[in-house]
């Protein structure tokens, strides 16, 4: 991960990928925004991923959005780290 991929948790079941893209576009160019859904129930799993255009945009978005309220829920934004996933 070059540092431009973000993981967002605490999402409301109402939050859509388009809404996430609109929110994160305030802090830089979004390449892709995706809320993850359960394949069977099609309900939001409460998290998603954002790919920003640059590391700088990702840093700015992470700092600005993490801890804020989105659709009535306080969200957390972290950088995705593939190596970190295997440390636990």
mmCIF file of C-alpha atoms in Angstrom, residues 4-76:
data_model
loop_
_atom_site.group_PDB
_atom_site.id
_atom_site.type_symbol
_atom_site.label_atom_id
_atom_site.label_comp_id
_atom_site.label_asym_id
_atom_site.label_seq_id
_atom_site.Cartn_x
_atom_site.Cartn_y
_atom_site.Cartn_z
ATOM 1 C CA UNK A 4 -3.339 6.194 -0.301
ATOM 2 C CA UNK A 5 -5.794 3.487 0.826
ATOM 3 C CA UNK A 6 -8.007 4.166 3.872
ATOM 4 C CA UNK A 7 -10.223 1.897 5.986
ATOM 5 C CA UNK A 8 -13.289 3.555 7.532
ATOM 6 C CA UNK A 9 -15.279 1.921 10.341
ATOM 7 C CA UNK A 10 -18.370 2.800 12.358
ATOM 8 C CA UNK A 11 -20.500 3.539 9.313
ATOM 9 C CA UNK A 12 -24.264 3.734 9.558
ATOM 10 C CA UNK A 13 -26.260 1.205 7.567
ATOM 11 C CA UNK A 14 -27.612 4.162 5.591
ATOM 12 C CA UNK A 15 -24.233 5.467 4.378
ATOM 13 C CA UNK A 16 -23.608 4.773 0.681
ATOM 14 C CA UNK A 17 -20.426 4.620 -1.378
ATOM 15 C CA UNK A 18 -21.491 7.798 -3.199
ATOM 16 C CA UNK A 19 -21.903 9.658 0.109
ATOM 17 C CA UNK A 20 -18.453 8.508 1.242
ATOM 18 C CA UNK A 21 -16.936 9.688 -2.027
ATOM 19 C CA UNK A 22 -18.617 13.081 -1.661
ATOM 20 C CA UNK A 23 -17.354 13.438 1.918
ATOM 21 C CA UNK A 24 -13.758 12.452 1.161
ATOM 22 C CA UNK A 25 -13.609 14.572 -2.023
ATOM 23 C CA UNK A 26 -13.534 17.613 0.268
ATOM 24 C CA UNK A 27 -9.975 16.622 1.250
ATOM 25 C CA UNK A 28 -8.563 15.500 -2.103
ATOM 26 C CA UNK A 29 -9.357 13.461 -5.186
ATOM 27 C CA UNK A 30 -11.014 10.099 -4.513
ATOM 28 C CA UNK A 31 -10.128 7.291 -6.913
ATOM 29 C CA UNK A 32 -12.608 4.842 -5.394
ATOM 30 C CA UNK A 33 -15.017 4.720 -2.451
ATOM 31 C CA UNK A 34 -16.726 1.491 -1.472
ATOM 32 C CA UNK A 35 -18.993 0.516 1.409
ATOM 33 C CA UNK A 36 -18.841 -3.221 2.073
ATOM 34 C CA UNK A 37 -22.117 -5.176 2.092
ATOM 35 C CA UNK A 38 -23.067 -8.639 3.320
ATOM 36 C CA UNK A 39 -23.462 -10.780 0.174
ATOM 37 C CA UNK A 40 -26.569 -12.557 1.489
ATOM 38 C CA UNK A 41 -28.572 -9.870 3.274
ATOM 39 C CA UNK A 42 -27.152 -6.971 1.226
ATOM 40 C CA UNK A 43 -26.972 -4.925 4.442
ATOM 41 C CA UNK A 44 -23.994 -2.681 5.125
ATOM 42 C CA UNK A 45 -21.267 -4.308 7.195
ATOM 43 C CA UNK A 46 -20.468 -0.915 8.760
ATOM 44 C CA UNK A 47 -17.114 -0.375 7.101
ATOM 45 C CA UNK A 48 -15.625 0.594 3.781
ATOM 46 C CA UNK A 49 -12.513 1.561 1.865
ATOM 47 C CA UNK A 50 -11.413 4.801 0.262
ATOM 48 C CA UNK A 51 -8.589 5.053 -2.274
ATOM 49 C CA UNK A 52 -7.302 8.610 -2.506
ATOM 50 C CA UNK A 53 -5.272 10.062 -5.374
ATOM 51 C CA UNK A 54 -2.166 10.609 -3.234
ATOM 52 C CA UNK A 55 -0.680 9.913 0.180
ATOM 53 C CA UNK A 56 -1.024 13.596 1.033
ATOM 54 C CA UNK A 57 -4.760 13.522 0.219
ATOM 55 C CA UNK A 58 -5.145 10.356 2.310
ATOM 56 C CA UNK A 59 -3.343 11.914 5.287
ATOM 57 C CA UNK A 60 -5.498 15.047 5.095
ATOM 58 C CA UNK A 61 -8.726 13.016 4.808
ATOM 59 C CA UNK A 62 -7.768 10.674 7.672
ATOM 60 C CA UNK A 63 -7.030 13.579 9.999
ATOM 61 C CA UNK A 64 -10.150 15.498 8.990
ATOM 62 C CA UNK A 65 -12.765 12.727 8.965
ATOM 63 C CA UNK A 66 -11.693 10.354 11.747
ATOM 64 C CA UNK A 67 -13.690 11.016 14.917
ATOM 65 C CA UNK A 68 -16.415 12.962 13.124
ATOM 66 C CA UNK A 69 -20.083 12.101 12.823
ATOM 67 C CA UNK A 70 -21.358 10.637 9.543
ATOM 68 C CA UNK A 71 -25.073 9.781 9.319
ATOM 69 C CA UNK A 72 -25.365 9.892 13.112
ATOM 70 C CA UNK A 73 -22.368 7.621 13.811
ATOM 71 C CA UNK A 74 -18.823 8.540 14.860
ATOM 72 C CA UNK A 75 -16.422 7.017 12.346
ATOM 73 C CA UNK A 76 -12.780 6.003 12.532
#
